Amino acid sequence: MSENFSKGKRGAIIKPDPNKVRITIRLDADIIGHFKSLVHAAGGGNYQSLINEALREHIKAHDKSLEDALRKVIREELKQAG
């Protein structure tokens, strides 16, 4: 073997996104299967990114309902105050 790897580096060639955090999480097999089937049907992709997107949509939906509830309370308070 004539290749010299003495200056080689280990690890990922493409650096991970600094905004992402590596965690370990256990999800039900049917949940993982669902997202993997979506990726497969789309012809490729990353099921973890789909899970991330679904979680983000869930957060936005719930934040919106909190915002709506706060607006309603504020309107009622302003109405009572005259």
Coordinates of N, CA, C and O in Angstrom, one line a residue:
M1 N 0.9 -1.2 0.0 CA 0.0 0.0 0.0 C 0.9 1.2 0.0 O 1.7 1.4 0.9
S2 N 0.8 2.1 -1.0 CA 1.6 3.2 -1.1 C 1.0 4.5 -0.6 O 1.7 5.6 -0.6
E3 N -0.3 4.5 -0.2 CA -0.9 5.7 0.2 C -0.4 6.1 1.6 O -0.2 5.2 2.4
N4 N -0.3 7.4 1.8 CA 0.2 7.9 3.1 C -0.9 8.6 3.8 O -1.3 9.7 3.4
F5 N -1.4 8.1 4.9 CA -2.6 8.7 5.6 C -2.1 9.3 6.9 O -2.9 9.6 7.8
S6 N -0.8 9.6 7.0 CA -0.3 10.1 8.3 C -0.9 11.5 8.6 O -1.0 11.9 9.8
K7 N -1.3 12.3 7.6 CA -1.9 13.6 7.9 C -3.5 13.6 7.7 O -4.1 14.6 7.7
G8 N -4.0 12.4 7.7 CA -5.4 12.2 7.6 C -6.1 12.6 8.8 O -5.6 12.6 9.9
K9 N -7.4 13.0 8.7 CA -8.2 13.4 9.9 C -9.4 12.5 10.0 O -10.0 12.1 9.0
R10 N -9.8 12.2 11.2 CA -11.0 11.3 11.4 C -12.2 12.2 11.6 O -12.1 13.4 12.0
G11 N -13.3 11.6 11.4 CA -14.5 12.4 11.6 C -15.3 12.7 10.3 O -14.9 12.3 9.2
A12 N -16.3 13.5 10.5 CA -17.2 13.8 9.4 C -16.5 14.7 8.4 O -15.7 15.6 8.8
I13 N -16.7 14.5 7.2 CA -16.1 15.4 6.1 C -16.9 16.8 6.1 O -16.3 17.8 6.1
I14 N -18.2 16.7 6.2 CA -19.0 17.9 6.3 C -19.3 18.1 7.8 O -19.9 17.3 8.5
K15 N -19.0 19.3 8.3 CA -19.2 19.7 9.7 C -20.7 19.7 9.9 O -21.5 20.3 9.1
P16 N -21.2 19.3 11.1 CA -22.6 19.3 11.4 C -23.1 20.8 11.6 O -22.3 21.6 12.0
D17 N -24.3 21.0 11.4 CA -24.9 22.3 11.6 C -24.8 22.7 13.1 O -25.2 22.0 14.0
P18 N -24.2 23.9 13.4 CA -24.0 24.3 14.8 C -25.3 24.6 15.5 O -25.3 24.6 16.7
N19 N -26.4 24.7 14.8 CA -27.7 25.0 15.4 C -28.4 23.7 15.8 O -29.4 23.7 16.4
K20 N -27.8 22.6 15.5 CA -28.4 21.3 15.9 C -27.7 20.7 17.0 O -26.5 20.8 17.2
V21 N -28.4 20.0 17.9 CA -27.9 19.3 19.1 C -28.1 17.8 18.9 O -29.2 17.4 18.6
R22 N -27.0 17.1 19.1 CA -27.1 15.6 19.1 C -27.7 15.1 20.4 O -27.2 15.4 21.5
I23 N -28.8 14.3 20.3 CA -29.4 13.7 21.5 C -29.7 12.3 21.3 O -29.6 11.8 20.1
T24 N -30.0 11.6 22.3 CA -30.5 10.2 22.2 C -32.0 10.2 22.7 O -32.3 10.8 23.7
I25 N -32.8 9.7 21.8 CA -34.3 9.7 22.2 C -34.9 8.4 21.7 O -34.5 7.8 20.7
R26 N -35.8 7.9 22.5 CA -36.4 6.6 22.1 C -37.9 7.0 21.7 O -38.6 7.6 22.4
L27 N -38.2 6.6 20.5 CA -39.5 6.8 19.9 C -40.1 5.4 19.6 O -39.4 4.5 19.3
D28 N -41.4 5.4 19.5 CA -42.1 4.1 19.2 C -41.8 3.8 17.7 O -41.6 4.6 16.9
A29 N -41.7 2.5 17.5 CA -41.3 1.9 16.2 C -42.3 2.4 15.1 O -41.8 2.7 14.0
D30 N -43.6 2.5 15.4 CA -44.5 2.9 14.4 C -44.3 4.4 14.0 O -44.6 4.8 12.9
I31 N -43.9 5.2 14.9 CA -43.6 6.6 14.6 C -42.4 6.7 13.7 O -42.5 7.4 12.6
I32 N -41.3 6.0 14.0 CA -40.2 6.0 13.1 C -40.5 5.4 11.7 O -40.2 6.0 10.7
G33 N -41.3 4.4 11.7 CA -41.8 3.7 10.5 C -42.5 4.7 9.6 O -42.4 4.7 8.4
H34 N -43.4 5.5 10.3 CA -44.2 6.5 9.5 C -43.3 7.5 8.8 O -43.5 7.7 7.6
F35 N -42.4 8.1 9.5 CA -41.5 9.1 8.9 C -40.6 8.5 7.9 O -40.3 9.1 6.9
K36 N -40.1 7.3 8.1 CA -39.3 6.6 7.1 C -40.1 6.3 5.9 O -39.5 6.4 4.7
S37 N -41.3 5.9 6.0 CA -42.2 5.7 4.8 C -42.4 6.9 4.0 O -42.5 6.9 2.8
L38 N -42.6 8.1 4.7 CA -42.7 9.4 4.1 C -41.5 9.7 3.2 O -41.6 10.1 2.1
V39 N -40.3 9.5 3.8 CA -39.1 9.7 3.1 C -39.0 8.8 1.9 O -38.6 9.2 0.8
H40 N -39.3 7.5 2.1 CA -39.3 6.6 1.0 C -40.2 6.9 -0.1 O -39.8 6.9 -1.3
A41 N -41.4 7.3 0.2 CA -42.4 7.7 -0.8 C -42.0 9.0 -1.6 O -42.3 9.2 -2.7
A42 N -41.2 9.8 -0.9 CA -40.7 11.1 -1.5 C -39.5 10.8 -2.4 O -39.0 11.7 -3.1
G43 N -39.0 9.6 -2.3 CA -37.8 9.3 -3.1 C -36.5 9.6 -2.5 O -35.5 9.6 -3.1
G44 N -36.5 9.8 -1.2 CA -35.3 10.1 -0.4 C -35.4 11.3 0.5 O -36.4 12.0 0.4
G45 N -34.4 11.4 1.3 CA -34.4 12.5 2.3 C -34.0 12.0 3.6 O -33.3 10.9 3.7
N46 N -34.3 12.7 4.7 CA -33.9 12.4 6.0 C -35.1 12.3 6.9 O -35.8 13.4 7.1
Y47 N -35.4 11.2 7.5 CA -36.6 11.1 8.3 C -36.4 11.9 9.6 O -37.4 12.4 10.2
Q48 N -35.2 12.1 10.1 CA -35.0 12.9 11.3 C -35.4 14.4 11.0 O -35.9 15.0 11.9
S49 N -35.1 14.8 9.8 CA -35.5 16.2 9.5 C -37.0 16.3 9.4 O -37.6 17.4 9.8
L50 N -37.7 15.3 9.0 CA -39.2 15.3 9.0 C -39.7 15.4 10.4 O -40.7 16.1 10.7
I51 N -39.1 14.6 11.3 CA -39.5 14.6 12.7 C -39.3 16.0 13.3 O -40.2 16.5 14.0
N52 N -38.2 16.6 13.0 CA -37.9 17.9 13.4 C -38.9 18.9 12.9 O -39.4 19.8 13.7
E53 N -39.3 18.8 11.7 CA -40.3 19.7 11.1 C -41.6 19.5 11.7 O -42.3 20.5 12.0
A54 N -42.0 18.3 12.0 CA -43.3 18.0 12.7 C -43.3 18.6 14.1 O -44.3 19.2 14.5
L55 N -42.2 18.5 14.8 CA -42.2 19.1 16.1 C -42.3 20.6 16.1 O -42.9 21.2 16.9
R56 N -41.6 21.2 15.1 CA -41.6 22.6 14.9 C -43.1 23.1 14.6 O -43.5 24.1 15.2
E57 N -43.8 22.4 13.7 CA -45.1 22.7 13.4 C -46.0 22.6 14.6 O -46.9 23.4 14.8
H58 N -45.8 21.6 15.4 CA -46.6 21.4 16.7 C -46.4 22.6 17.6 O -47.3 23.1 18.2
I59 N -45.1 23.0 17.8 CA -44.8 24.1 18.6 C -45.5 25.4 18.1 O -46.1 26.1 18.9
K60 N -45.4 25.6 16.8 CA -46.0 26.8 16.2 C -47.5 26.8 16.5 O -48.1 27.9 16.8
A61 N -48.1 25.7 16.3 CA -49.6 25.6 16.4 C -50.0 25.9 17.9 O -51.0 26.6 18.1
H62 N -49.2 25.4 18.8 CA -49.6 25.6 20.2 C -49.2 27.0 20.7 O -49.9 27.6 21.5
D63 N -48.1 27.6 20.1 CA -47.8 29.0 20.4 C -48.9 29.9 19.9 O -49.2 30.9 20.6
K64 N -49.4 29.6 18.8 CA -50.5 30.4 18.2 C -51.7 30.4 19.0 O -52.4 31.4 19.3
S65 N -52.1 29.2 19.6 CA -53.3 29.1 20.4 C -53.1 29.9 21.7 O -54.0 30.5 22.2
L66 N -51.9 29.9 22.2 CA -51.6 30.7 23.4 C -51.7 32.2 23.1 O -52.3 32.9 23.9
E67 N -51.2 32.6 22.0 CA -51.3 34.0 21.5 C -52.8 34.4 21.4 O -53.2 35.4 21.9
D68 N -53.6 33.5 20.8 CA -55.0 33.8 20.6 C -55.7 33.9 22.0 O -56.5 34.8 22.2
A69 N -55.4 33.0 22.9 CA -56.0 33.1 24.3 C -55.6 34.4 25.0 O -56.4 35.0 25.6
L70 N -54.3 34.8 24.9 CA -53.9 36.0 25.5 C -54.6 37.2 24.9 O -55.0 38.1 25.6
R71 N -54.7 37.2 23.6 CA -55.4 38.4 22.9 C -56.9 38.4 23.4 O -57.4 39.5 23.7
K72 N -57.5 37.3 23.6 CA -58.9 37.3 24.1 C -59.0 37.8 25.5 O -59.9 38.7 25.8
V73 N -58.1 37.4 26.3 CA -58.1 37.9 27.7 C -57.9 39.4 27.8 O -58.6 40.1 28.5
I74 N -56.9 39.9 27.0 CA -56.6 41.3 27.0 C -57.8 42.1 26.5 O -58.2 43.1 27.0
R75 N -58.5 41.6 25.4 CA -59.7 42.3 24.9 C -60.8 42.4 26.0 O -61.4 43.4 26.1
E76 N -61.0 41.2 26.7 CA -62.0 41.2 27.7 C -61.6 42.2 28.9 O -62.5 42.9 29.4
E77 N -60.4 42.2 29.2 CA -60.0 43.2 30.3 C -60.1 44.6 29.9 O -60.6 45.4 30.7
L78 N -59.8 44.9 28.6 CA -59.9 46.3 28.1 C -61.4 46.7 28.0 O -61.8 47.8 28.3
K79 N -62.2 45.7 27.7 CA -63.7 46.0 27.6 C -64.3 46.3 29.0 O -65.1 47.2 29.1
Q80 N -63.8 45.5 30.0 CA -64.3 45.7 31.3 C -63.8 47.1 31.9 O -64.4 47.7 32.7
A81 N -62.6 47.5 31.5 CA -62.0 48.7 32.0 C -62.6 49.9 31.4 O -62.5 51.0 32.0
G82 N -63.3 49.7 30.3 CA -64.1 50.9 29.7 C -63.3 51.5 28.6 O -63.1 52.4 28.2

